[in-house]
CSV table of N, CA, C and O in Angstrom, one decimal:
chain,number,residue,atom,x,y,z
A,1164,ALA,N,-28.8,14.6,10.5
A,1164,ALA,CA,-29.1,13.5,10.6
A,1164,ALA,C,-28.6,12.2,10.1
A,1164,ALA,O,-27.7,12.6,9.1
A,1165,GLN,N,-28.1,11.3,11.0
A,1165,GLN,CA,-27.2,10.1,10.4
A,1165,GLN,C,-28.0,9.1,9.6
A,1165,GLN,O,-29.6,9.2,9.5
A,1166,LYS,N,-27.3,8.7,8.6
A,1166,LYS,CA,-27.6,7.8,7.7
A,1166,LYS,C,-28.0,6.7,8.6
A,1166,LYS,O,-28.4,6.1,9.6
A,1167,ILE,N,-28.9,5.5,7.8
A,1167,ILE,CA,-29.2,4.1,8.0
A,1167,ILE,C,-28.4,3.3,9.0
A,1167,ILE,O,-27.0,3.5,8.5
A,1168,GLY,N,-28.5,3.0,9.7
A,1168,GLY,CA,-27.7,2.5,11.5
A,1168,GLY,C,-26.7,2.9,11.2
A,1168,GLY,O,-25.8,2.5,12.1
A,1169,ASP,N,-27.1,4.4,11.8
A,1169,ASP,CA,-25.9,5.3,12.5
A,1169,ASP,C,-24.9,5.2,11.8
A,1169,ASP,O,-24.0,5.0,13.3
A,1170,GLY,N,-24.6,5.3,10.9
A,1170,GLY,CA,-23.2,5.3,10.7
A,1170,GLY,C,-22.7,3.6,10.8
A,1170,GLY,O,-21.2,3.7,10.1
A,1171,VAL,N,-23.5,2.8,10.1
A,1171,VAL,CA,-23.0,1.3,10.2
A,1171,VAL,C,-22.8,1.1,8.7
A,1171,VAL,O,-23.9,1.0,8.2
A,1172,VAL,N,-21.7,0.7,8.5
A,1172,VAL,CA,-21.5,0.3,6.8
A,1172,VAL,C,-20.7,-0.8,7.1
A,1172,VAL,O,-19.9,-1.0,7.4
A,1173,LEU,N,-21.3,-2.1,6.3
A,1173,LEU,CA,-20.9,-3.1,5.9
A,1173,LEU,C,-19.8,-3.2,4.2
A,1173,LEU,O,-20.7,-3.2,3.3
A,1174,ALA,N,-18.6,-3.2,4.4
A,1174,ALA,CA,-17.7,-3.2,3.1
A,1174,ALA,C,-17.5,-4.5,2.9
A,1174,ALA,O,-17.1,-5.3,3.8
A,1175,HIS,N,-17.9,-5.2,1.6
A,1175,HIS,CA,-17.9,-6.3,1.2
A,1175,HIS,C,-16.5,-6.3,0.3
A,1175,HIS,O,-16.9,-5.4,-0.7
A,1176,PHE,N,-15.3,-6.8,0.6
A,1176,PHE,CA,-14.0,-7.0,-0.4
A,1176,PHE,C,-14.2,-8.0,-1.1
A,1176,PHE,O,-14.1,-9.1,-0.5
A,1177,ASN,N,-13.9,-8.1,-2.0
A,1177,ASN,CA,-14.1,-9.4,-3.1
A,1177,ASN,C,-12.9,-9.1,-4.4
A,1177,ASN,O,-12.8,-7.6,-4.8
A,1178,ALA,N,-12.8,-9.9,-5.1
A,1178,ALA,CA,-12.0,-9.6,-6.4
A,1178,ALA,C,-13.2,-10.6,-7.4
A,1178,ALA,O,-13.5,-11.6,-7.4
A,1179,GLY,N,-12.6,-9.8,-8.9
A,1179,GLY,CA,-13.3,-10.7,-10.3
A,1179,GLY,C,-13.1,-12.1,-10.4
A,1179,GLY,O,-13.7,-12.8,-10.1
A,1180,TRP,N,-12.3,-12.4,-9.9
A,1180,TRP,CA,-11.3,-13.6,-9.7
A,1180,TRP,C,-11.7,-14.5,-9.2
A,1180,TRP,O,-11.6,-15.8,-9.3
A,1181,ASN,N,-12.3,-13.9,-8.0
A,1181,ASN,CA,-13.1,-14.8,-6.8
A,1181,ASN,C,-14.3,-14.9,-6.9
A,1181,ASN,O,-15.1,-15.3,-5.7
A,1182,GLU,N,-15.2,-14.4,-7.4
A,1182,GLU,CA,-16.9,-13.9,-7.9
A,1182,GLU,C,-17.8,-15.0,-7.2
A,1182,GLU,O,-18.6,-14.8,-6.9
A,1183,ALA,N,-17.4,-16.4,-7.6
A,1183,ALA,CA,-17.9,-17.6,-7.5
A,1183,ALA,C,-18.0,-17.1,-5.4
A,1183,ALA,O,-19.1,-18.4,-5.4
A,1184,ASN,N,-16.7,-16.7,-5.0
A,1184,ASN,CA,-17.1,-17.1,-3.8
A,1184,ASN,C,-17.5,-15.4,-3.2
A,1184,ASN,O,-17.6,-15.7,-1.7
A,1185,ASP,N,-18.1,-15.2,-3.9
A,1185,ASP,CA,-18.9,-13.7,-3.0
A,1185,ASP,C,-20.1,-13.9,-2.2
A,1185,ASP,O,-20.4,-14.7,-2.6
A,1186,VAL,N,-20.0,-13.0,-1.1
A,1186,VAL,CA,-20.9,-13.1,-0.2
A,1186,VAL,C,-22.1,-12.8,-0.4
A,1186,VAL,O,-22.5,-11.6,-0.1
A,1187,THR,N,-22.9,-13.6,-0.9
A,1187,THR,CA,-24.1,-13.0,-1.9
A,1187,THR,C,-25.3,-12.5,-1.0
A,1187,THR,O,-26.3,-11.8,-1.2
A,1188,TRP,N,-25.5,-13.1,0.6
A,1188,TRP,CA,-26.1,-12.7,1.2
A,1188,TRP,C,-25.9,-11.0,2.1
A,1188,TRP,O,-26.9,-10.9,2.8
A,1189,VAL,N,-24.6,-10.7,1.6
A,1189,VAL,CA,-24.4,-9.3,2.4
A,1189,VAL,C,-25.7,-8.3,2.5
A,1189,VAL,O,-26.2,-7.8,2.7
A,1190,ASP,N,-26.2,-8.9,0.6
A,1190,ASP,CA,-27.1,-7.8,0.5
A,1190,ASP,C,-28.8,-8.0,0.9
A,1190,ASP,O,-29.6,-6.9,1.1
A,1191,GLU,N,-28.6,-8.6,2.1
A,1191,GLU,CA,-29.6,-9.3,2.9
A,1191,GLU,C,-29.8,-8.8,4.3
A,1191,GLU,O,-30.5,-8.4,4.9
A,1192,LEU,N,-28.9,-8.0,4.3
A,1192,LEU,CA,-28.5,-7.5,5.7
A,1192,LEU,C,-29.3,-6.4,5.7
A,1192,LEU,O,-28.9,-5.4,5.2
A,1193,GLU,N,-29.7,-6.2,7.1
A,1193,GLU,CA,-30.7,-5.1,7.7
A,1193,GLU,C,-29.5,-3.7,8.5
A,1193,GLU,O,-28.8,-4.1,8.8
A,1194,ASP,N,-29.8,-2.7,8.4
A,1194,ASP,CA,-29.6,-1.5,9.3
A,1194,ASP,C,-28.3,-1.0,8.8
A,1194,ASP,O,-27.1,-0.5,10.3
A,1195,CYS,N,-27.9,-1.6,7.5
A,1195,CYS,CA,-26.5,-1.1,7.4
A,1195,CYS,C,-26.2,-0.8,5.8
A,1195,CYS,O,-26.9,-0.6,5.1
A,1196,GLU,N,-25.3,0.2,5.7
A,1196,GLU,CA,-25.1,0.6,4.4
A,1196,GLU,C,-24.3,-0.6,3.7
A,1196,GLU,O,-23.2,-0.9,4.7
A,1197,ILE,N,-24.5,-0.9,2.8
A,1197,ILE,CA,-23.7,-1.9,2.1
A,1197,ILE,C,-22.8,-1.3,0.6
A,1197,ILE,O,-23.5,-0.9,-0.1
A,1198,GLU,N,-21.6,-1.7,1.1
A,1198,GLU,CA,-20.8,-1.5,-0.2
A,1198,GLU,C,-20.4,-2.4,-0.7
A,1198,GLU,O,-19.0,-3.4,0.2
A,1199,HIS,N,-19.6,-2.5,-1.9
A,1199,HIS,CA,-18.8,-4.2,-2.6
A,1199,HIS,C,-18.2,-3.2,-3.0
A,1199,HIS,O,-17.8,-2.1,-4.2
A,1200,ILE,N,-16.5,-3.8,-3.3
A,1200,ILE,CA,-15.3,-3.5,-3.4
A,1200,ILE,C,-14.8,-4.4,-3.8
A,1200,ILE,O,-14.3,-5.2,-3.2
A,1201,ASP,N,-14.4,-4.4,-5.2
A,1201,ASP,CA,-13.1,-5.0,-5.8
A,1201,ASP,C,-11.9,-5.2,-5.9
A,1201,ASP,O,-11.5,-3.2,-6.2
A,1202,ILE,N,-10.6,-5.4,-4.9
A,1202,ILE,CA,-10.2,-5.3,-4.5
A,1202,ILE,C,-8.8,-5.0,-5.9
A,1202,ILE,O,-7.8,-4.0,-5.6
A,1203,ALA,N,-8.9,-5.5,-6.9
A,1203,ALA,CA,-8.5,-4.9,-8.0
A,1203,ALA,C,-8.7,-3.7,-8.9
A,1203,ALA,O,-7.6,-3.1,-9.2
A,1204,LYS,N,-9.9,-3.3,-8.4
A,1204,LYS,CA,-10.2,-1.6,-8.9
A,1204,LYS,C,-9.8,-0.7,-7.9
A,1204,LYS,O,-9.7,0.1,-8.2
A,1205,LYS,N,-9.8,-1.4,-6.9
A,1205,LYS,CA,-9.8,-0.1,-5.3
A,1205,LYS,C,-8.5,-1.0,-4.4
A,1205,LYS,O,-9.0,-0.7,-3.2
A,1206,PRO,N,-7.1,-0.8,-5.2
A,1206,PRO,CA,-6.3,-1.6,-4.3
A,1206,PRO,C,-6.1,-0.7,-3.1
A,1206,PRO,O,-5.5,-0.6,-2.1
A,1207,LYS,N,-6.0,0.8,-3.3
A,1207,LYS,CA,-6.2,2.0,-2.2
A,1207,LYS,C,-7.0,1.3,-0.8
A,1207,LYS,O,-6.9,1.1,0.3
A,1208,LEU,N,-8.2,1.4,-1.3
A,1208,LEU,CA,-9.0,0.3,0.0
A,1208,LEU,C,-8.8,-0.7,0.5
A,1208,LEU,O,-8.9,-0.5,1.9
A,1209,GLN,N,-8.1,-1.7,-0.4
A,1209,GLN,CA,-7.4,-2.7,0.2
A,1209,GLN,C,-6.6,-2.4,1.0
A,1209,GLN,O,-6.1,-3.1,2.4
A,1210,GLN,N,-5.8,-1.4,0.5
A,1210,GLN,CA,-4.6,-1.3,2.0
A,1210,GLN,C,-5.0,-0.3,3.0
A,1210,GLN,O,-4.4,-0.9,3.9
A,1211,LYS,N,-6.1,0.4,2.7
A,1211,LYS,CA,-6.3,1.1,4.3
A,1211,LYS,C,-7.0,0.1,5.3
A,1211,LYS,O,-6.8,0.1,6.3
A,1212,TRP,N,-7.5,-1.2,4.6
A,1212,TRP,CA,-8.0,-1.9,5.4
A,1212,TRP,C,-7.6,-3.2,6.0
A,1212,TRP,O,-7.8,-3.8,6.5
A,1213,LYS,N,-6.6,-3.6,5.1
A,1213,LYS,CA,-5.1,-4.1,5.1
A,1213,LYS,C,-6.0,-5.7,5.2
A,1213,LYS,O,-6.2,-6.5,6.0
A,1214,VAL,N,-6.4,-5.8,3.6
A,1214,VAL,CA,-7.2,-6.9,3.6
A,1214,VAL,C,-6.2,-7.5,2.6
A,1214,VAL,O,-5.8,-7.4,1.6
A,1215,VAL,N,-6.1,-8.9,3.2
A,1215,VAL,CA,-5.1,-9.6,2.9
A,1215,VAL,C,-5.8,-11.3,2.0
A,1215,VAL,O,-5.4,-11.5,1.1
A,1216,VAL,N,-6.9,-11.6,2.3
A,1216,VAL,CA,-7.9,-12.5,1.6
A,1216,VAL,C,-9.3,-12.3,1.4
A,1216,VAL,O,-10.0,-11.3,2.2
A,1217,VAL,N,-9.8,-12.3,0.4
A,1217,VAL,CA,-10.9,-12.8,-0.6
A,1217,VAL,C,-11.7,-13.4,-0.2
A,1217,VAL,O,-11.2,-14.8,-0.2
A,1218,PRO,N,-13.2,-13.7,0.2
A,1218,PRO,CA,-14.0,-12.4,0.2
A,1218,PRO,C,-13.5,-12.0,2.2
A,1218,PRO,O,-13.6,-12.6,3.3
A,1219,THR,N,-13.7,-10.8,2.2
A,1219,THR,CA,-13.4,-9.9,3.6
A,1219,THR,C,-14.6,-8.7,3.9
A,1219,THR,O,-15.2,-8.3,2.6
A,1220,VAL,N,-15.6,-9.5,5.0
A,1220,VAL,CA,-16.6,-8.7,5.2
A,1220,VAL,C,-16.2,-7.7,6.7
A,1220,VAL,O,-15.8,-8.1,7.7
A,1221,LEU,N,-15.9,-6.3,6.1
A,1221,LEU,CA,-16.3,-5.4,7.4
A,1221,LEU,C,-17.1,-4.7,7.9
A,1221,LEU,O,-17.8,-4.3,7.3
A,1222,ILE,N,-17.6,-4.9,8.9
A,1222,ILE,CA,-18.0,-3.9,10.0
A,1222,ILE,C,-17.7,-2.5,10.3
A,1222,ILE,O,-17.0,-2.8,11.2
A,1223,LEU,N,-18.3,-1.4,10.0
A,1223,LEU,CA,-17.6,0.1,10.0
A,1223,LEU,C,-18.3,0.7,10.5
A,1223,LEU,O,-19.5,0.7,10.4
A,1224,GLN,N,-18.6,1.7,11.3
A,1224,GLN,CA,-19.1,2.8,12.1
A,1224,GLN,C,-18.2,3.9,12.1
A,1224,GLN,O,-17.0,3.8,12.8
A,1225,TYR,N,-18.9,5.1,11.6
A,1225,TYR,CA,-18.1,6.1,11.6
A,1225,TYR,C,-16.8,6.2,11.1
A,1225,TYR,O,-15.5,6.5,11.7
A,1226,ASP,N,-16.3,4.8,10.0
A,1226,ASP,CA,-15.3,4.8,9.2
A,1226,ASP,C,-14.2,4.1,10.4
A,1226,ASP,O,-12.8,4.0,10.2
A,1227,GLU,N,-14.8,3.5,11.5
A,1227,GLU,CA,-13.7,2.7,12.2
A,1227,GLU,C,-14.0,1.4,12.3
A,1227,GLU,O,-15.3,0.9,12.3
A,1228,GLU,N,-13.1,0.3,12.2
A,1228,GLU,CA,-13.8,-1.3,12.0
A,1228,GLU,C,-14.1,-1.7,13.4
A,1228,GLU,O,-13.2,-1.3,14.2
A,1229,LYS,N,-15.1,-1.9,13.6
A,1229,LYS,CA,-16.0,-2.6,14.7
A,1229,LYS,C,-15.7,-4.4,14.4
A,1229,LYS,O,-15.6,-5.0,15.8
A,1230,LYS,N,-15.6,-5.0,13.3
A,1230,LYS,CA,-15.9,-6.3,13.5
A,1230,LYS,C,-15.3,-7.0,11.4
A,1230,LYS,O,-15.7,-5.8,10.9
A,1231,ARG,N,-14.4,-7.7,11.8
A,1231,ARG,CA,-13.7,-8.1,10.4
A,1231,ARG,C,-14.2,-9.9,10.6
A,1231,ARG,O,-14.0,-10.6,11.4
A,1232,TYR,N,-14.6,-10.3,9.2
A,1232,TYR,CA,-15.2,-11.3,9.1
A,1232,TYR,C,-14.2,-11.7,7.7
A,1232,TYR,O,-14.3,-10.9,6.4
A,1233,GLN,N,-13.5,-13.0,7.6
A,1233,GLN,CA,-12.5,-13.5,6.5
A,1233,GLN,C,-12.6,-14.4,6.4
A,1233,GLN,O,-13.1,-15.2,6.8
A,1234,ALA,N,-12.5,-15.1,4.9
A,1234,ALA,CA,-12.3,-16.3,4.0
A,1234,ALA,C,-11.7,-17.0,4.6
A,1234,ALA,O,-10.8,-16.6,5.6
A,1235,ASP,N,-12.1,-18.4,4.5
A,1235,ASP,CA,-10.8,-19.7,5.0
A,1235,ASP,C,-9.7,-19.6,3.6
A,1235,ASP,O,-10.2,-19.1,3.0
A,1236,LEU,N,-8.9,-20.5,4.0
A,1236,LEU,CA,-7.9,-21.1,3.2
A,1236,LEU,C,-8.7,-21.4,1.9
A,1236,LEU,O,-7.8,-21.4,0.9
A,1237,SER,N,-10.1,-21.7,1.7
A,1237,SER,CA,-10.5,-22.2,0.1
A,1237,SER,C,-11.4,-20.8,-0.1
A,1237,SER,O,-12.2,-20.6,-1.3
A,1238,PHE,N,-11.1,-19.8,0.3
A,1238,PHE,CA,-11.6,-18.5,0.2
A,1238,PHE,C,-13.1,-18.2,-0.2
A,1238,PHE,O,-13.6,-17.6,-1.5
A,1239,LYS,N,-13.8,-19.2,0.9
A,1239,LYS,CA,-15.4,-19.2,1.3
A,1239,LYS,C,-15.2,-18.2,2.5
A,1239,LYS,O,-14.5,-18.6,3.7
A,1240,MET,N,-16.4,-17.5,2.7
A,1240,MET,CA,-16.5,-16.8,4.4
A,1240,MET,C,-17.3,-18.0,4.6
A,1240,MET,O,-18.1,-18.6,4.6
A,1241,ALA,N,-16.8,-17.9,6.0
A,1241,ALA,CA,-16.8,-19.1,7.0
A,1241,ALA,C,-18.1,-18.2,7.9
A,1241,ALA,O,-19.4,-19.6,8.6
A,1242,ALA,N,-18.3,-16.9,8.1
A,1242,ALA,CA,-19.5,-16.8,8.7
A,1242,ALA,C,-20.3,-16.7,8.2
A,1242,ALA,O,-20.8,-16.6,7.0
A,1243,THR,N,-21.8,-16.4,8.7
A,1243,THR,CA,-23.1,-16.5,8.4
A,1243,THR,C,-23.9,-15.4,8.6
A,1243,THR,O,-23.7,-14.5,9.5
A,1244,ARG,N,-24.7,-15.1,7.4
A,1244,ARG,CA,-25.8,-13.9,7.8
A,1244,ARG,C,-26.0,-13.7,9.1
A,1244,ARG,O,-26.5,-12.1,9.5
A,1245,GLU,N,-26.7,-14.8,9.8
A,1245,GLU,CA,-27.3,-13.9,11.1
A,1245,GLU,C,-26.1,-14.0,12.5
A,1245,GLU,O,-26.3,-12.8,13.0
A,1246,GLU,N,-24.6,-14.1,12.0
A,1246,GLU,CA,-23.8,-13.5,13.2
A,1246,GLU,C,-23.6,-12.6,12.7
A,1246,GLU,O,-23.2,-11.5,13.4
A,1247,VAL,N,-23.4,-12.1,11.2
A,1247,VAL,CA,-23.3,-10.6,10.9
A,1247,VAL,C,-23.9,-10.0,11.3
A,1247,VAL,O,-23.9,-8.6,11.8
A,1248,GLN,N,-25.3,-10.4,11.1
A,1248,GLN,CA,-26.8,-9.4,11.6
A,1248,GLN,C,-26.9,-9.3,12.6
A,1248,GLN,O,-27.1,-8.3,13.3
A,1249,ASP,N,-26.1,-10.2,13.8
A,1249,ASP,CA,-26.2,-10.2,15.4
A,1249,ASP,C,-24.9,-8.8,15.7
A,1249,ASP,O,-25.4,-8.4,16.9
A,1250,LYS,N,-24.1,-9.0,14.9
A,1250,LYS,CA,-22.8,-8.0,14.9
A,1250,LYS,C,-23.6,-6.6,14.9
A,1250,LYS,O,-23.5,-5.8,15.9
A,1251,ILE,N,-24.2,-6.8,13.6
A,1251,ILE,CA,-24.5,-5.4,13.5
A,1251,ILE,C,-25.5,-4.7,14.3
A,1251,ILE,O,-25.7,-3.2,14.5
A,1252,ASP,N,-26.6,-5.1,14.5
A,1252,ASP,CA,-27.5,-4.8,15.6
A,1252,ASP,C,-26.9,-4.4,16.9
A,1252,ASP,O,-27.4,-4.2,17.9
A,1253,GLU,N,-25.9,-5.8,17.5
A,1253,GLU,CA,-25.0,-4.9,18.7
A,1253,GLU,C,-24.6,-3.5,18.7
A,1253,GLU,O,-24.3,-3.1,19.6
A,1254,ILE,N,-23.8,-3.4,17.6
A,1254,ILE,CA,-23.2,-2.4,17.3
A,1254,ILE,C,-24.0,-1.1,17.6
A,1254,ILE,O,-24.0,-0.1,18.1
A,1255,ILE,N,-25.3,-1.1,16.8
A,1255,ILE,CA,-26.4,-0.2,16.7
A,1255,ILE,C,-27.2,-0.3,18.3
A,1255,ILE,O,-26.7,0.6,18.4
A,1256,MET,N,-27.5,-1.3,19.4
A,1256,MET,CA,-27.9,-1.2,20.5
A,1256,MET,C,-26.7,-0.5,21.2
A,1256,MET,O,-27.2,0.2,22.2
A,1257,SER,N,-25.4,-0.8,20.9
A,1257,SER,CA,-24.8,0.0,21.8
A,1257,SER,C,-24.4,1.5,22.3
A,1257,SER,O,-23.8,2.2,22.4
A,1258,GLY,N,-24.7,1.7,20.8
A,1258,GLY,CA,-24.9,3.3,20.9
A,1258,GLY,C,-26.4,4.0,21.4
A,1258,GLY,O,-26.4,5.4,21.7
A,1259,PHE,N,-27.0,3.2,22.3
A,1259,PHE,CA,-27.8,3.8,22.5
A,1259,PHE,C,-27.7,3.8,24.8
A,1259,PHE,O,-26.9,2.6,25.2
């Protein structure tokens, strides 16, 4: 049996020093598993996914990157919760 959201995972990359810019609404997203990754504690994951700026939010399905949202130069996320949720829904629906 598949997991929540048919294998869709939202990976939220940030760092302790940038905590003020955490994307707080990621925990409100539905139909996906949510992972919070501190790049200082998990540098291998930062390298694997080529995260160059924090916060970065990746939508993954079956360990494949489907969509990436990155912070702007002020380390703030430009994408909205609605925008990211719409993309998650679109990925899940494309499986039908």
